[in-house]
Tab-separated table of N, CA, C and O in Angstrom:
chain	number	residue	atom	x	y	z
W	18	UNK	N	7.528	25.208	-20.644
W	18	UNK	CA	8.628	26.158	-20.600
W	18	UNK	C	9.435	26.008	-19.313
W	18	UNK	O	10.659	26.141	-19.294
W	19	UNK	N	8.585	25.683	-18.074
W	19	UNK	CA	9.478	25.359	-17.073
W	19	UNK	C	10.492	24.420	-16.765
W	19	UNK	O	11.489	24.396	-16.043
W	20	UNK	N	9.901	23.638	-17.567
W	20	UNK	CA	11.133	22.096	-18.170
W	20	UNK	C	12.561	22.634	-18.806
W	20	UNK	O	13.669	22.245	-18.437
W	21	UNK	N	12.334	23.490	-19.710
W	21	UNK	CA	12.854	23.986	-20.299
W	21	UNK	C	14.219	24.630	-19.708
W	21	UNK	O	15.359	24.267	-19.995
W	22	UNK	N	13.817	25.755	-18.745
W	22	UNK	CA	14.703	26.701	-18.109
W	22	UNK	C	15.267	25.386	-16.956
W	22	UNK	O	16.386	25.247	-16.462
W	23	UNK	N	14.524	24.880	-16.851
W	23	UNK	CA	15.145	23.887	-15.777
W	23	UNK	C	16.284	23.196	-15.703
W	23	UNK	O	16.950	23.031	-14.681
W	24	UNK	N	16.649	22.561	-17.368
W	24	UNK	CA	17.215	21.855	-18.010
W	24	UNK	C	18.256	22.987	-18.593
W	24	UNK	O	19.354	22.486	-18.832
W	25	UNK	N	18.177	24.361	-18.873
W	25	UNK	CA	19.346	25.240	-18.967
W	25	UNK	C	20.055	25.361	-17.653
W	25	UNK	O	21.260	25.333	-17.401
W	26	UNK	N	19.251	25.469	-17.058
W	26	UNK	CA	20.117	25.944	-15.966
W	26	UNK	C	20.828	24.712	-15.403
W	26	UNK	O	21.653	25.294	-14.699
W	27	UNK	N	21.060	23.487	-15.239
W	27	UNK	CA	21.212	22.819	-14.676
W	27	UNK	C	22.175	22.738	-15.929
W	27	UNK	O	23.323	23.004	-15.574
W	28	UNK	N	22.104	22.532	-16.917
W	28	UNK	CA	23.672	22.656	-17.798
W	28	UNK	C	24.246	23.635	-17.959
W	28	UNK	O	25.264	23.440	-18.623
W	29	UNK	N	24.112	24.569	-17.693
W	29	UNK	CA	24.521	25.814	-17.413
W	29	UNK	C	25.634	25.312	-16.077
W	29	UNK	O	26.821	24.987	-16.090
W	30	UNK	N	24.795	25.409	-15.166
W	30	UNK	CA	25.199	24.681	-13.930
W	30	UNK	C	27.325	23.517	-13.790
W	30	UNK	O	28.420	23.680	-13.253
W	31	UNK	N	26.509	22.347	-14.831
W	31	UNK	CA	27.099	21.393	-14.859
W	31	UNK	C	28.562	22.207	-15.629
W	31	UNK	O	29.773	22.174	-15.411
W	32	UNK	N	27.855	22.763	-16.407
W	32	UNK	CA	29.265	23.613	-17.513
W	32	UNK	C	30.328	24.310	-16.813
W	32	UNK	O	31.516	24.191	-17.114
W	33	UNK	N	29.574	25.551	-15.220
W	33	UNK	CA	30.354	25.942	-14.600
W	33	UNK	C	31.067	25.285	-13.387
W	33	UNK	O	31.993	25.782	-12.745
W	34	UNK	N	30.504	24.139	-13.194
W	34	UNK	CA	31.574	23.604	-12.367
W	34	UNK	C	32.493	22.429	-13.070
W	34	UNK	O	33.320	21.784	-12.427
W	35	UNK	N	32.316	22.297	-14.043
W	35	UNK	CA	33.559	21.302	-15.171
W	35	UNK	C	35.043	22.286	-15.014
W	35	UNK	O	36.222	22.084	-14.723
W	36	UNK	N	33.829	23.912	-15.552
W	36	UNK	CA	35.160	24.966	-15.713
W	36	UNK	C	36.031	24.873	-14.193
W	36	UNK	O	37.178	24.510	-13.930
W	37	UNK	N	34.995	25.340	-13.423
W	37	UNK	CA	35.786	25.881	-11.982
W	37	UNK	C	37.078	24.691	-11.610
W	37	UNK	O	38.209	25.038	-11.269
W	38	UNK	N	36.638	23.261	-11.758
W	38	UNK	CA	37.258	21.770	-11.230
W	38	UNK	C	38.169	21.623	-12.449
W	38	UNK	O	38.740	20.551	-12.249
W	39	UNK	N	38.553	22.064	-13.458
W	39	UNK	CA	39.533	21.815	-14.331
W	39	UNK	C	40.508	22.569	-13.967
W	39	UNK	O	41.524	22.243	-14.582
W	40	UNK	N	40.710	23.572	-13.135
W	40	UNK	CA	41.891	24.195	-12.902
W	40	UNK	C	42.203	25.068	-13.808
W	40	UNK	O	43.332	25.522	-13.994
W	41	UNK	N	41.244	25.332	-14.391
W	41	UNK	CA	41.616	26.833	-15.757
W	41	UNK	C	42.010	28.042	-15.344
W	41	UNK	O	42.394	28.184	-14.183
W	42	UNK	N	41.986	28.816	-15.992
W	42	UNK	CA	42.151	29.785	-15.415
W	42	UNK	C	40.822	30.415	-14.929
W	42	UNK	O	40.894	31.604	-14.622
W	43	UNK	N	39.576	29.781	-14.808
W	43	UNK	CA	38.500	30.307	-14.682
W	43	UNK	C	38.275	29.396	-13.101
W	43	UNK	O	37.124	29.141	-12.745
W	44	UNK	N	39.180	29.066	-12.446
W	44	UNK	CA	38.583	28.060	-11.392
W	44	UNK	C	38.476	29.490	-10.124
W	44	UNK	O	37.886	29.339	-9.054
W	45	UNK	N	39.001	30.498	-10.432
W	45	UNK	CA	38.322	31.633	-9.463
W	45	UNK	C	37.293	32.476	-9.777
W	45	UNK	O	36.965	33.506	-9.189
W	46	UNK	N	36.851	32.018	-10.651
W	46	UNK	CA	35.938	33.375	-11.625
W	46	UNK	C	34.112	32.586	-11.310
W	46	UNK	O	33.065	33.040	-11.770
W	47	UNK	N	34.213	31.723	-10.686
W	47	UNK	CA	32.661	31.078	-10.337
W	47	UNK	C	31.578	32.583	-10.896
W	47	UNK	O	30.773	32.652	-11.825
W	48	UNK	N	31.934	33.457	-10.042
W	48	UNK	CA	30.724	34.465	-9.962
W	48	UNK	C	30.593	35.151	-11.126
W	48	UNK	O	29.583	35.768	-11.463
W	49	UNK	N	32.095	35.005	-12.048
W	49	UNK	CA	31.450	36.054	-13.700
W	49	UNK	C	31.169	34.690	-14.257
W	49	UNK	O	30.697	34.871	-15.380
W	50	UNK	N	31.246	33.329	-13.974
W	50	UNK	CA	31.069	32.601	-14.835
W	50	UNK	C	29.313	32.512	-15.059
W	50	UNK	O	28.661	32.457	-16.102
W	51	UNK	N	28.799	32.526	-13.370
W	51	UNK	CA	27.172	32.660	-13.346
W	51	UNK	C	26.410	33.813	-14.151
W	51	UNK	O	25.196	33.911	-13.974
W	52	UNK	N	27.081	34.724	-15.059
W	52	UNK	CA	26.613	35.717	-15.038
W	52	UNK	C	26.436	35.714	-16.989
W	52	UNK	O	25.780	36.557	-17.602
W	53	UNK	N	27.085	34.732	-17.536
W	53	UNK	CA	27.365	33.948	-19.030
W	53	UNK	C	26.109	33.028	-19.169
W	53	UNK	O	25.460	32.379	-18.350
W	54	UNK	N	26.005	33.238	-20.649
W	54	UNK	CA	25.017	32.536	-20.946
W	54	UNK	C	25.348	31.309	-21.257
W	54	UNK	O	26.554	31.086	-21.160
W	55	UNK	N	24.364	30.004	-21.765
W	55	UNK	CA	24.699	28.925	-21.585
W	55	UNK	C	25.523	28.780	-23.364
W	55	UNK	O	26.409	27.988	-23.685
W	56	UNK	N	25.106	29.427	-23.904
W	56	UNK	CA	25.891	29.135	-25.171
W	56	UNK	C	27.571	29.708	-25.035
W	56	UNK	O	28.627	29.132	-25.296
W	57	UNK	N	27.322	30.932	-24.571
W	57	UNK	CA	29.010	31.481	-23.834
W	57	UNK	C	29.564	30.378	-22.844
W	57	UNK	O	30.747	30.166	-23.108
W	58	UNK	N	29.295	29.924	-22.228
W	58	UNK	CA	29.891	28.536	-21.323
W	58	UNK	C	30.227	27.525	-21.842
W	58	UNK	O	31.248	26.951	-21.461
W	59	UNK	N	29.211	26.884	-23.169
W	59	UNK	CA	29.654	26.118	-23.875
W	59	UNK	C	30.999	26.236	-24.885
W	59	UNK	O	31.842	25.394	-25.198
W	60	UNK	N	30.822	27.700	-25.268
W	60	UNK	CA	31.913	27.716	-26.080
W	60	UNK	C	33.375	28.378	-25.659
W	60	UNK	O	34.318	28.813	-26.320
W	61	UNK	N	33.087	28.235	-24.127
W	61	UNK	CA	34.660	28.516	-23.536
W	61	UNK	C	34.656	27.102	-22.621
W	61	UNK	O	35.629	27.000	-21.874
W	62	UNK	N	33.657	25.970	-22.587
W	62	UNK	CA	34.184	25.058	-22.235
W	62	UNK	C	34.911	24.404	-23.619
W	62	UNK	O	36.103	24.095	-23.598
W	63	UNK	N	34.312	24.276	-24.478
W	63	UNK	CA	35.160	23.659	-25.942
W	63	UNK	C	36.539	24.243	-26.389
W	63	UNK	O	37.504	23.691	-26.917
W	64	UNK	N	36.365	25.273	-26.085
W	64	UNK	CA	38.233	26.173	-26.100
W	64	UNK	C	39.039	25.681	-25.073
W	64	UNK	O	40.060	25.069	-25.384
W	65	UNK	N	38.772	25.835	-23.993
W	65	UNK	CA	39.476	25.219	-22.498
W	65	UNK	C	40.089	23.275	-23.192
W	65	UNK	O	41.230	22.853	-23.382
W	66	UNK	N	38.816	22.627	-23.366
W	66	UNK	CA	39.001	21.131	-24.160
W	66	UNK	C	39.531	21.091	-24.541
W	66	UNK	O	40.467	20.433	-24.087
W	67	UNK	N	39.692	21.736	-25.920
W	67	UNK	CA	40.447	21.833	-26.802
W	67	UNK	C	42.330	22.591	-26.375
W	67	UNK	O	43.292	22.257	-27.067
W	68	UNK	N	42.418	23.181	-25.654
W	68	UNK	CA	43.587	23.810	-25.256
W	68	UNK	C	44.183	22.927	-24.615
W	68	UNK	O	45.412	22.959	-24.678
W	69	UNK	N	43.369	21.574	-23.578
W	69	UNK	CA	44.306	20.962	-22.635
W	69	UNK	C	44.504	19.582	-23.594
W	69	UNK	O	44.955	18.588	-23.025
W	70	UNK	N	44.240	19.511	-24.767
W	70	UNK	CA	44.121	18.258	-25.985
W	70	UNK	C	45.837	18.326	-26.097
W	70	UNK	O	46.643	17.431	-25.841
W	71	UNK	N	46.097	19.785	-26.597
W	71	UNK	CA	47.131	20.390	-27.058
W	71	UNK	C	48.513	20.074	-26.685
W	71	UNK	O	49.446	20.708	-27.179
């Protein structure tokens, strides 16, 4: 299990600083971003993706 959380958090991690370094509108929000779960991060990094496709 410790593998486990290890490997969330560290994509968790990786997810919030993609957001912060893309210049979104989330590149000031670091501290509510830590506070999202890793499936909520994923699916406002895929919206953000998808918005700068556009």
């Amino acid at each position: 299990m410790q593998y486990l959380r290890k490997a969330i958090e560290k994509k968790r991690q990786y997810l919030i600083d993609l957001l912060v370094k893309s210049g979104s509108e989330y590149q000031h929000s670091e501290p509510a971003l830590q506070k999202l779960t890793l499936t909520e991060l994923e699916d406002i990094s895929k919206r953000n993706s998808n918005s700068c496709r556009h």
